Short mmCIF file of C-alpha atoms and ligand atoms in Angstrom, two decimals:
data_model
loop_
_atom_site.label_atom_id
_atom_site.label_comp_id
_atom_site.label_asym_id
_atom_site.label_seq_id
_atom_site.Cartn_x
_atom_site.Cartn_y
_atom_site.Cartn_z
CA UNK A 700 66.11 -5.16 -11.31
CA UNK A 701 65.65 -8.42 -13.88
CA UNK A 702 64.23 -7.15 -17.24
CA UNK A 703 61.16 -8.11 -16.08
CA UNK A 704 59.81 -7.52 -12.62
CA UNK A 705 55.75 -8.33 -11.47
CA UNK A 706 53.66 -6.77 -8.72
CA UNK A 707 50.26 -8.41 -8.26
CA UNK A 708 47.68 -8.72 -5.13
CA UNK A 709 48.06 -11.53 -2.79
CA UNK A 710 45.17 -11.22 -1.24
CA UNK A 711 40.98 -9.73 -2.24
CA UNK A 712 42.83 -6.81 -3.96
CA UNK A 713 43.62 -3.24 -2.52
CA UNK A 714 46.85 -4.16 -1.02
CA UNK A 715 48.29 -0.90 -1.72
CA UNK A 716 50.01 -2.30 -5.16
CA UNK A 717 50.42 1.33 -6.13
CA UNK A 718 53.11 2.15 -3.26
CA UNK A 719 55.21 -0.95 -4.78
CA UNK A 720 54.63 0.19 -8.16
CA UNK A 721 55.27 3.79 -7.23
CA UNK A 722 59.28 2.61 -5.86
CA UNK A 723 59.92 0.01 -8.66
CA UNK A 724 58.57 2.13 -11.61
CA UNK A 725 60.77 4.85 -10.99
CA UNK A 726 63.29 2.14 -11.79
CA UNK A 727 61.84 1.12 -14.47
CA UNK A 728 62.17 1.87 -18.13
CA UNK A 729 58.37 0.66 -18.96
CA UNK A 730 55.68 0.41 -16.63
CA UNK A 731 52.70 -2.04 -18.13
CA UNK A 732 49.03 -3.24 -17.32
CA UNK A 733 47.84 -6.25 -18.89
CA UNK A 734 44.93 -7.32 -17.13
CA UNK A 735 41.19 -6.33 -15.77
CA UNK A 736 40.11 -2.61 -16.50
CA UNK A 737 38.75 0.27 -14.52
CA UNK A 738 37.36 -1.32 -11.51
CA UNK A 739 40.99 -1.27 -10.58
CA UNK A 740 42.03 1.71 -8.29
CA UNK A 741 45.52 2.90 -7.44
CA UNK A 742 46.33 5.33 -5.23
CA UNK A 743 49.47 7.32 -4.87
CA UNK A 744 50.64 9.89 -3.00
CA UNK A 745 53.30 12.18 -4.42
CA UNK A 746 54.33 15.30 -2.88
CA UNK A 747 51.64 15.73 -0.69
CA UNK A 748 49.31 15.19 -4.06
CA UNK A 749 47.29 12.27 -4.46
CA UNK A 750 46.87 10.26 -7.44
CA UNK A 751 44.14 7.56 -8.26
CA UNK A 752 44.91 5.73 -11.30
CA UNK A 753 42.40 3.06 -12.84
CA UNK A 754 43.65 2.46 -16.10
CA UNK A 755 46.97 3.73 -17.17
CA UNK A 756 49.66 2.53 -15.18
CA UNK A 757 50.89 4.77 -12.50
CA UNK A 758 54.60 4.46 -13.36
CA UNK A 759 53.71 7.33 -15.77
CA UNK A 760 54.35 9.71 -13.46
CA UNK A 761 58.14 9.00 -13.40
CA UNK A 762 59.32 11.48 -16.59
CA UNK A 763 60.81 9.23 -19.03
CA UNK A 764 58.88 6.00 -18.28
CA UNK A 765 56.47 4.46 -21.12
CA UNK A 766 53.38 3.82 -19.81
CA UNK A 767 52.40 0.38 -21.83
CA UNK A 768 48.29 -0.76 -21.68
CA UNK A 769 48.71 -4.23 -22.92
CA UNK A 770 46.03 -6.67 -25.06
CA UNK A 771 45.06 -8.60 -21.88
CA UNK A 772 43.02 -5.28 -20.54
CA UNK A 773 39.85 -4.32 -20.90
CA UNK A 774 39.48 -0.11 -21.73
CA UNK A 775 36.58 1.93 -21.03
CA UNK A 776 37.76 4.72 -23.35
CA UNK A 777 35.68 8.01 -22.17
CA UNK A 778 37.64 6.55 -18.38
CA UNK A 779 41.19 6.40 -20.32
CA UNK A 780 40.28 9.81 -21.41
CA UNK A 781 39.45 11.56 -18.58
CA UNK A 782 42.59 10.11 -16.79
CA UNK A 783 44.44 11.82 -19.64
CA UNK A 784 42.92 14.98 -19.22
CA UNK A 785 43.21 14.44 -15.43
CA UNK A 786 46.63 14.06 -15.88
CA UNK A 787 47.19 16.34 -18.40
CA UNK A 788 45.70 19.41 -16.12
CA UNK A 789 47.89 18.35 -13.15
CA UNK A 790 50.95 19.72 -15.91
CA UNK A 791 52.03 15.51 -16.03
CA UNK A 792 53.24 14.59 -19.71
CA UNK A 793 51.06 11.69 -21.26
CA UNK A 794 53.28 11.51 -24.27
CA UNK A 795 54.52 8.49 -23.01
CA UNK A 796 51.40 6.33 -23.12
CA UNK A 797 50.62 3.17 -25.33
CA UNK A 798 47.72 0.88 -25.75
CA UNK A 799 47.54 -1.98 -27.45
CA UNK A 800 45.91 -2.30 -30.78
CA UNK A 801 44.51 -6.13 -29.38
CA UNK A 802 42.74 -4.62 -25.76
CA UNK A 803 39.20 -4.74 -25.97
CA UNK A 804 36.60 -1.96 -25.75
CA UNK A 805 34.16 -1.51 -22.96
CA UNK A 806 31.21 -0.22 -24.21
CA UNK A 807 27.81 1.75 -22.59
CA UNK A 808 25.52 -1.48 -23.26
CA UNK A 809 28.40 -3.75 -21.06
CA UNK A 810 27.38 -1.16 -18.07
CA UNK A 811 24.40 -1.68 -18.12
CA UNK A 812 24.11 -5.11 -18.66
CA UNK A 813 26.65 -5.38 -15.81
CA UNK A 814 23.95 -3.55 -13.33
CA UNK A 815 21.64 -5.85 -15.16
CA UNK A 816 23.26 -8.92 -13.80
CA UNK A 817 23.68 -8.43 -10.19
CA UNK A 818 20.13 -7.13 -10.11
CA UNK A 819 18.98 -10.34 -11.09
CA UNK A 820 21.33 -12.44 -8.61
CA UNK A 821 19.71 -10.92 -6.13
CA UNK A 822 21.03 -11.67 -3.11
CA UNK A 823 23.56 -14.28 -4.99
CA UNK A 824 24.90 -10.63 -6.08
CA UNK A 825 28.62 -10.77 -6.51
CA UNK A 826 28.89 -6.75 -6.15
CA UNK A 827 31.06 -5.98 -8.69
CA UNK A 828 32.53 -2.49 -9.61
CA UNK A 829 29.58 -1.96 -12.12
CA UNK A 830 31.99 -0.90 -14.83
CA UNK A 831 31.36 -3.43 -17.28
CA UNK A 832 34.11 -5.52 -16.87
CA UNK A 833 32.63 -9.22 -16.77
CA UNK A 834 30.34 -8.56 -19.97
CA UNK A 835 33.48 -6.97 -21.67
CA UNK A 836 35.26 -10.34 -20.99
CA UNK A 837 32.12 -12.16 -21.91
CA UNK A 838 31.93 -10.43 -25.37
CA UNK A 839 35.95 -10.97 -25.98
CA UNK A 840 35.85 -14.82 -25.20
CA UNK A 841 32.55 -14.97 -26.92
CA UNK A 842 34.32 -13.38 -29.98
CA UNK A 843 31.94 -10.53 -30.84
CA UNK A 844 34.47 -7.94 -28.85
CA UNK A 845 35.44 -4.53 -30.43
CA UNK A 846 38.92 -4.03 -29.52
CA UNK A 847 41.00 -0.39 -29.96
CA UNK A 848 42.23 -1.66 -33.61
CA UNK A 849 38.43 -2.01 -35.18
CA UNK A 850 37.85 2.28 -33.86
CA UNK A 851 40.54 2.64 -36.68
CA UNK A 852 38.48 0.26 -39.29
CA UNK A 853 35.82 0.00 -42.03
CA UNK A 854 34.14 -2.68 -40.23
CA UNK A 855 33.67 -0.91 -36.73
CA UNK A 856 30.35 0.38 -37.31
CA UNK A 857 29.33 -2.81 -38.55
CA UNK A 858 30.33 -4.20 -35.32
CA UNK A 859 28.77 -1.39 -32.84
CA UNK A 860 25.34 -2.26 -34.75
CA UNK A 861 25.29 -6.01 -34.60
CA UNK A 862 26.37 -6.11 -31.06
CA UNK A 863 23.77 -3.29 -29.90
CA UNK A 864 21.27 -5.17 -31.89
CA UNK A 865 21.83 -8.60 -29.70
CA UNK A 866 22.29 -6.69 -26.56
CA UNK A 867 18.51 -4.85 -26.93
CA UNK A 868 17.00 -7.79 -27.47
CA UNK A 869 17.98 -8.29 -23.85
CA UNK A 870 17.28 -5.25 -22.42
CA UNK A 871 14.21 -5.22 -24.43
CA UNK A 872 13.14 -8.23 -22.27
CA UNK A 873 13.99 -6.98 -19.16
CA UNK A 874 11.79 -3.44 -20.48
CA UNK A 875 15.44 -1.52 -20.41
CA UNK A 876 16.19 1.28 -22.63
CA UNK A 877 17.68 0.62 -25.26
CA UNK A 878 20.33 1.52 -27.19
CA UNK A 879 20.85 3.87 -30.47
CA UNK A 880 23.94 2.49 -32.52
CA UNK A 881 24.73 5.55 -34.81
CA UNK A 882 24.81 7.75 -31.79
CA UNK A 883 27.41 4.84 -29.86
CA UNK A 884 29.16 4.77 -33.16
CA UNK A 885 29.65 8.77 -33.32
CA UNK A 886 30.92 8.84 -29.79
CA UNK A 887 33.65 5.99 -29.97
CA UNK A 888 34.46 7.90 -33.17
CA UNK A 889 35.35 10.82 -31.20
CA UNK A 890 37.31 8.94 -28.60
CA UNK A 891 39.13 7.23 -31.24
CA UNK A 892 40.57 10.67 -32.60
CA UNK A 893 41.33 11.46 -29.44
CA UNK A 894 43.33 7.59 -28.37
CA UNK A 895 45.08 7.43 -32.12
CA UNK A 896 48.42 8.72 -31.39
CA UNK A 897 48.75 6.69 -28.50
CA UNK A 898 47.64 3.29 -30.18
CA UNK A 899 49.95 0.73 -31.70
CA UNK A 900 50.67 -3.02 -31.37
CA UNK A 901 52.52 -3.14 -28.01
CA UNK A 902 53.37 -6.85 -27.93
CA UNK A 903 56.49 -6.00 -30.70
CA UNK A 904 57.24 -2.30 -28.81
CA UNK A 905 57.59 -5.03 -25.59
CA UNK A 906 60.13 -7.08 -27.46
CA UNK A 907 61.97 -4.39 -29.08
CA UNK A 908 62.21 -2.45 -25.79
CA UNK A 909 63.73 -5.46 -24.18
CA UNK A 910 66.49 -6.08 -26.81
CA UNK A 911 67.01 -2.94 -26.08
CA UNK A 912 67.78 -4.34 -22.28
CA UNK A 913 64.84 -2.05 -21.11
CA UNK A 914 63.96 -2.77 -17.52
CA UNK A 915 60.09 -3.12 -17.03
CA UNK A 916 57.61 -3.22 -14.49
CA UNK A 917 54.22 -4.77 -14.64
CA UNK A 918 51.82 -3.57 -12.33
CA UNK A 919 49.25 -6.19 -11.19
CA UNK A 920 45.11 -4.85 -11.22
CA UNK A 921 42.76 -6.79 -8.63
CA UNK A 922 44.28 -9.83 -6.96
CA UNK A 923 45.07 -13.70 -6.45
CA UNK A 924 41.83 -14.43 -4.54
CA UNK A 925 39.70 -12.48 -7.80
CA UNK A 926 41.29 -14.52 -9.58
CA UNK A 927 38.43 -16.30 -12.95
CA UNK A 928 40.65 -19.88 -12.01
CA UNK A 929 42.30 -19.30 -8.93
CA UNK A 930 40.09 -16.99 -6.58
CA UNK A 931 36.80 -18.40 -4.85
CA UNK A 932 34.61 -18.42 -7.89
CA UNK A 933 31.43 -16.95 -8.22
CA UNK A 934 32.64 -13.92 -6.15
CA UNK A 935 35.95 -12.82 -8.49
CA UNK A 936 36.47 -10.66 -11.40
CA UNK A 937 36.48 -11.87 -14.94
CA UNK A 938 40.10 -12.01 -15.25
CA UNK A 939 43.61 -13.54 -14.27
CA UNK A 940 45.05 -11.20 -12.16
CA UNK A 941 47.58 -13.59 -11.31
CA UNK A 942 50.92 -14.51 -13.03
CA UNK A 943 49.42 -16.47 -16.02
CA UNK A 944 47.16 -13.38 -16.64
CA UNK A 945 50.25 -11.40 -16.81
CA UNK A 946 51.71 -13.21 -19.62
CA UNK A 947 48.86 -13.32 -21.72
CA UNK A 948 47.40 -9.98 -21.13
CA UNK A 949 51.29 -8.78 -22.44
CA UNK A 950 53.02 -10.74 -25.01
CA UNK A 951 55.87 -11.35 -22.61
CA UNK A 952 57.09 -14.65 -21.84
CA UNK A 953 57.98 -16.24 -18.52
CA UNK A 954 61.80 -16.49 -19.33
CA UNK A 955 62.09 -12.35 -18.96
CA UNK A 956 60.38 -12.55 -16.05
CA UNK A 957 62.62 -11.82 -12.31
CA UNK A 958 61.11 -10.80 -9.53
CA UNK A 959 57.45 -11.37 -8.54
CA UNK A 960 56.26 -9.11 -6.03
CA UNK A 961 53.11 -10.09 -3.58
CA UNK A 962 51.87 -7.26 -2.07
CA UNK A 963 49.75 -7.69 0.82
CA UNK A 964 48.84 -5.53 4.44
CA UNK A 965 49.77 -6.02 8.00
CA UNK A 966 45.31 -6.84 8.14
CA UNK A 967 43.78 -7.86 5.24
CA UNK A 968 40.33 -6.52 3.57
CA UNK A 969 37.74 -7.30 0.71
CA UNK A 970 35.10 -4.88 -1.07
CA UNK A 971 32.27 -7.17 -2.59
CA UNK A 972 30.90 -10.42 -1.59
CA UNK A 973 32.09 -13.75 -1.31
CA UNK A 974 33.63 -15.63 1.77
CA UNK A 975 36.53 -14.16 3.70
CA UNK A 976 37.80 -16.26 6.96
CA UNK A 977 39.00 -14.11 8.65
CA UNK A 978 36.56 -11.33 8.57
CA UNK A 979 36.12 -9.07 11.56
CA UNK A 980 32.26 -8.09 12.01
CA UNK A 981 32.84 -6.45 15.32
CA UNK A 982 34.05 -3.16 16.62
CA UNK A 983 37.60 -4.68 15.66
CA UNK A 984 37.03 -4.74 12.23
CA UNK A 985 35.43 -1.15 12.29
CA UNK A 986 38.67 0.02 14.02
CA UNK A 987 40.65 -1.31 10.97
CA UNK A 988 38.94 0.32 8.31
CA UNK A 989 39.24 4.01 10.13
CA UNK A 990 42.48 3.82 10.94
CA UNK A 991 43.42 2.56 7.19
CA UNK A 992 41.06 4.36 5.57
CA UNK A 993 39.43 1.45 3.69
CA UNK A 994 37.00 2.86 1.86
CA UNK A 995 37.15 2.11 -1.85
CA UNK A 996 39.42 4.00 -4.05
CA UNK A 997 36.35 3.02 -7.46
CA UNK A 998 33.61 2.93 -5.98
CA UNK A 999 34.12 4.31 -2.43
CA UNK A 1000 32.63 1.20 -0.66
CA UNK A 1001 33.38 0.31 2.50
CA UNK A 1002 35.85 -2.44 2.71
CA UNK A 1003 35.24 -5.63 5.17
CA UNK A 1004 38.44 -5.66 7.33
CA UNK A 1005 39.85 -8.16 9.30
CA UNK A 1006 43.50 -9.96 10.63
CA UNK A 1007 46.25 -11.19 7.91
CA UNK A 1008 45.69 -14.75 6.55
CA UNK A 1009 48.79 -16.56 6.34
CA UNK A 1010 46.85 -19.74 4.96
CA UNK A 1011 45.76 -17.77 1.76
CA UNK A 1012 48.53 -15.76 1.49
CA UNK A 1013 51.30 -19.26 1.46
CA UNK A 1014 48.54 -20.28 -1.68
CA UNK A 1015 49.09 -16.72 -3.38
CA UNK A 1016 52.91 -17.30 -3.47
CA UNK A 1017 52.13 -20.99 -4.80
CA UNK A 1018 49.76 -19.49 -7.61
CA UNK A 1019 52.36 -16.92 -8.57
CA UNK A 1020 55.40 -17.94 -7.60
CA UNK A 1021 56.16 -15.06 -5.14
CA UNK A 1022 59.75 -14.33 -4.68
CA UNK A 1023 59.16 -11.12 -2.45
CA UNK A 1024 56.77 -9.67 0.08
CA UNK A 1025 55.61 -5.97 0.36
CA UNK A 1026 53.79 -5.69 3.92
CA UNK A 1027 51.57 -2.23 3.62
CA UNK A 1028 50.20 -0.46 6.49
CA UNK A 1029 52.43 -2.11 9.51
CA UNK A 1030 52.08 1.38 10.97
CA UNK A 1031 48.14 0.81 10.74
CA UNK A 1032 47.89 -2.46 12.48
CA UNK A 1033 50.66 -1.22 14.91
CA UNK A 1034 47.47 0.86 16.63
CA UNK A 1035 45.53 -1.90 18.36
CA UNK A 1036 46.50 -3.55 21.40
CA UNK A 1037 46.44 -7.21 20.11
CA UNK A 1038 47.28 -7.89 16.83
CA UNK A 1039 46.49 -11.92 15.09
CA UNK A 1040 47.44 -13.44 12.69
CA UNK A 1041 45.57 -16.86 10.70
CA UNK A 1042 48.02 -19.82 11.27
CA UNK A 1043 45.64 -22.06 10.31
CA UNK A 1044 42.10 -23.12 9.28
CA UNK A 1045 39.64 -25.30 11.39
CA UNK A 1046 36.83 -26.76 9.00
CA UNK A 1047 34.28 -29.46 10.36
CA UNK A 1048 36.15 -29.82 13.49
CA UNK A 1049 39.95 -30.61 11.59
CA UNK A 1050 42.87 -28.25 11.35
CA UNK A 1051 44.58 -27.68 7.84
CA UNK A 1052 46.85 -25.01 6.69
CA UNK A 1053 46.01 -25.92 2.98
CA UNK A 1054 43.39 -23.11 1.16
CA UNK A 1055 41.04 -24.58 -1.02
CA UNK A 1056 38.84 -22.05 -2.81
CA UNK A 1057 35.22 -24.21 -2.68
CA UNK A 1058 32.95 -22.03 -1.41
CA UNK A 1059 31.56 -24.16 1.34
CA UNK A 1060 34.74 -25.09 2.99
CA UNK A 1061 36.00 -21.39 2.79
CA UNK A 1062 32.65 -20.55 4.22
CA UNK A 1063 32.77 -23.02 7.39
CA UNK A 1064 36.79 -22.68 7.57
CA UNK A 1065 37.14 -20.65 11.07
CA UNK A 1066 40.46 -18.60 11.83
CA UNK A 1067 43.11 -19.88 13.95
CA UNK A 1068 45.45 -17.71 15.00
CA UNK A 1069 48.29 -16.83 16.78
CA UNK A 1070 48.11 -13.26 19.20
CA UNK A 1071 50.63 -10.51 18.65
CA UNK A 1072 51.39 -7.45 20.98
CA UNK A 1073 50.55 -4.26 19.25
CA UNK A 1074 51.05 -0.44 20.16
CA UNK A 1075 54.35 -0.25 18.11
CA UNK A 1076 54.14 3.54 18.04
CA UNK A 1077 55.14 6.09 15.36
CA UNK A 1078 56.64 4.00 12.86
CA UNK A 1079 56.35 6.88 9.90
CA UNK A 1080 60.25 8.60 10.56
CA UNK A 1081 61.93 4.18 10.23
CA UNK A 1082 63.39 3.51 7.18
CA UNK A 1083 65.74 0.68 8.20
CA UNK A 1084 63.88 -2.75 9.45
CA UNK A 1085 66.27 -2.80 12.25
CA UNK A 1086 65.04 0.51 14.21
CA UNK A 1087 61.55 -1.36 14.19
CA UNK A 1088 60.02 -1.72 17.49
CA UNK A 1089 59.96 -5.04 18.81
CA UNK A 1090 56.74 -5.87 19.11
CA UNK A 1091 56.46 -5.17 14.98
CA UNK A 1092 59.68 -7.05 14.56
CA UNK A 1093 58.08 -10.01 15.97
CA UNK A 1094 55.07 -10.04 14.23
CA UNK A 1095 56.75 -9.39 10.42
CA UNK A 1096 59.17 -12.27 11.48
CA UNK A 1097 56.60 -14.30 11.82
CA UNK A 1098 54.86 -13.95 8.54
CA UNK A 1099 57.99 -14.87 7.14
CA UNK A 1100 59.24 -17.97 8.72
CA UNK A 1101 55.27 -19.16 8.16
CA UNK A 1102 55.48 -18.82 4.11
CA UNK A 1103 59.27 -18.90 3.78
CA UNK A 1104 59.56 -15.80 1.87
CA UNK A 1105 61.26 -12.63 2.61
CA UNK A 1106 59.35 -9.55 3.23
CA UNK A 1107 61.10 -6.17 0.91
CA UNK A 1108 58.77 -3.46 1.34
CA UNK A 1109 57.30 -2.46 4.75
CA UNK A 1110 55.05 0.80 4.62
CA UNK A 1111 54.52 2.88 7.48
CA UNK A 1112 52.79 5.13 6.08
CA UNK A 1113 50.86 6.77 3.53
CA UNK A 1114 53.54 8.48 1.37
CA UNK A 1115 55.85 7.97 -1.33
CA UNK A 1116 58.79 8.54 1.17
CA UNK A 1117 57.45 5.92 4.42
CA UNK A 1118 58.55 2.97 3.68
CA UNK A 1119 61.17 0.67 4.67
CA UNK A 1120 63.52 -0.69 1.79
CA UNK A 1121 65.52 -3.88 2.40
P1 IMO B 2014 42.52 -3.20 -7.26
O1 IMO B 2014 43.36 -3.27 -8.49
C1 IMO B 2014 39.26 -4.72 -4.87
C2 IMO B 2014 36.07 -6.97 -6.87
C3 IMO B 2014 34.71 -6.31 -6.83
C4 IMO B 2014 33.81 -7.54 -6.85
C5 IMO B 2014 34.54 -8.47 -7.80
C6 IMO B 2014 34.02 -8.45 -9.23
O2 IMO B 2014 42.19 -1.83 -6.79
O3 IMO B 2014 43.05 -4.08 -6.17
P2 IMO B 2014 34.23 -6.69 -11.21
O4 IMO B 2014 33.74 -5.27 -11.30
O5 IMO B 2014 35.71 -6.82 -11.39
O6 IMO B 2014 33.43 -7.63 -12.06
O7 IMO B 2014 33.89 -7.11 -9.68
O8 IMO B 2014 35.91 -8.06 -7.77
N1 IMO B 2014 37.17 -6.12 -7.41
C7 IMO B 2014 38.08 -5.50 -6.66
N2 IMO B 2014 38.21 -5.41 -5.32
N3 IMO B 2014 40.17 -4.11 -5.64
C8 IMO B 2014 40.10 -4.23 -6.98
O9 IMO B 2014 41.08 -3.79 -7.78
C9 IMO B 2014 38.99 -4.89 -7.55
N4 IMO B 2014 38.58 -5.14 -8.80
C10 IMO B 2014 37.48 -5.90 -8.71
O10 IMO B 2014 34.54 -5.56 -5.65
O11 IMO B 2014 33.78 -8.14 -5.58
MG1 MG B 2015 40.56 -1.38 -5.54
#
């Protein structure tokens, strides 16, 4: 491991970054989140248990690892607390948990105006998680946030009341309820009792711990193409989940940084709107999303399914600089007949392998790809790349002499224990 090692999504999100995480973190001295907020979802599976973390990073199930919630993420605090309590009743130890003094609060009003939003896009709706993320954001770049350190000052319920005073004169106009400061002020009082001993500024713990030579992990919420700069804008999340976002929503700096994990799936899949090439609207695409169970892990959508894009996935590694592939669910895709994969884009009649993120183009792009043999069997006992059927060898092969990066990690299955390490 370098002292610093990354994980992020290369693709709409739910790539299975909590599998990755899962491996690495239990190598890890420090496992940290620095961007986006609950409207991530991470699922892991440990002895037969399952665990669905949104906020504090999963690696704090390995005894011994600090579980680090950096300044770049956005905390709904009655979520961070139930996760504790969650955890705390399935006999984990929390003790281990920080969160940074700098990370900005999500509060009731940011909900709602969130649902307020996408009700009035209509059908422009972007469909996001409808936990208050983007207004959150809004508020911190705006500079009237309330971030964890102002719970523990004179000022915060100064803060609560002007910002509830300009948000009701919105919801006021739109005839929503509105909202009672003292009572918002009493309750983030409570949760701030309840957060203080895990609270401090985590950009110095980051440093100290790596003087220390203190290995850490950084698990990657959301994904390149929901991306604020990078992903196809409107329909993204109102953050950087790629590498940039991971220095700034940290304190680290680039220097520490080793590895940089993409983690991706054998198909691909989206939750939300927004364009998606290679989309499956047919019995194909229903087929993917039984047999991989994509179904939202927040807000228990159905996902859109459909084949692997190698065109986006070659601009993910470009973004982040991707020095490794994790390929989830190989075992999944390995159930249809035919498998493809997107070698290319045809827009307006011209073939390009270069991903653009305007809307139109992405829009009109259609798929070209390249057809793969499926059936590969039980894959769920392999844990050496070369016992791989070949059918499957041929097909991860090929996603790696397209983008010219070696793939790591190849799951075949849902637990802790089936994957394939190289
Ligand atoms: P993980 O970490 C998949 C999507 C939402 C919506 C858009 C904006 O589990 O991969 P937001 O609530 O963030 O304003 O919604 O982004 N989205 C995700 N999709 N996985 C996620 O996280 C997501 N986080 C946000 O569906 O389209
Ligand atoms: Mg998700």
């Amino acid at each position: 491991m370098s002292k610093v090692d990354v994980v992020l999504g290369s693709f709409y999100g739910d790539e299975g970054k909590g599998k990755i995480i899962d491996y690495l973190g239990g190598r890890a001295d420090v496992a940290l989140r620095a961007t986006g907020g609950n409207n991530a979802g991470h699922s892991i599976e440990v002895d037969g248990e399952k665990f669905v973390f949104h906020l504090i990073p999963s690696g704090i199930l390995n005894k011994g690892t600090l579980a680090i919630i950096g300044n770049g993420v956005v905390i709904d605090p009655k979520v961070l607390i139930e996760e504790i309590n969650t955890l705390k009743n399935k006999g984990k130890d929390v003790s281990n948990l920080r969160i940074s003094t700098k990370a900005h609060l999500i509060f009731p009003y940011h909900i709602d105006m969130d649902k307020l939003l996408e009700e009035n896009r209509g059908d422009g709706k972007i469909g996001t998680t409808a936990r208050g993320i983007g207004p959150c954001y809004c508020d911190k770049y705006e500079r009237c946030g309330i971030r964890v350190e102002d719970l523990y000052s004179d000022k915060f319920g100064d803060l609560v009341r002007r910002n509830v005073d300009d948000k009701n004169k919105i919801f006021a106009l739109y005839n929503k309820p509105l909202y009672d400061a003292d009572l918002i002020i009493k309750e983030y009082q409570e949760y701030a009792n309840l957060l203080k001993e895990y609270v401090c500024d985590t950009v110095n713990l980051i440093h100290k711990l790596l003087q220390e030579d203190k290995k850490i992990i950084c698990e990657g919420a959301q994904a390149t193409l929901l991306d604020i700069d990078h992903g196809s804008y409107p329909y993204v999340t109102s953050s950087n989940p790629t590498i940039g976002g991971i220095i700034s929503g940290s304190g680290l700096n680039t220097k520490d940084i080793g590895e940089v994990y993409g983690v991706m799936k054998a198909y691909s899949s989206r939750v939300g709107e927004g364009p998606y090439v290679t989309e499956l609207t047919n019995q194909v695409g229903d087929k993917i999303r039984e047999l991989g169970h994509e179904y939202g892990a927040t807000t228990k959508r159905p996902r859109r399914c459909g084949y692997l894009d190698l065109v986006a996935l070659r601009y993910a590694i470009l973004v982040n600089g991707i020095t490794a592939l994790c390929l989830n669910h190989l075992d999944t895709i390995g159930k249809l007949d035919t498998i493809k994969l997107c070698i290319a884009y045809e827009y307006q009649g011209t073939k390009t392998e270069e991903f653009t993120t305007n809307e139109k183009i992405l829009r009109e792009s259609k798929p070209i790809y390249e057809e793969f043999k499926g059936n590969f069997g039980d894959l769920s006992q392999i844990r050496n790349r070369k016992d791989l059927p070949k059918n499957a060898l041929k097909y991860i092969e090929r996603i790696e002499e397209y983008v010219q990066i070696p793939i790591k990690f190849i799951g075949v299955g849902a637990s802790r224990e089936e994957m394939i390490i190289e």
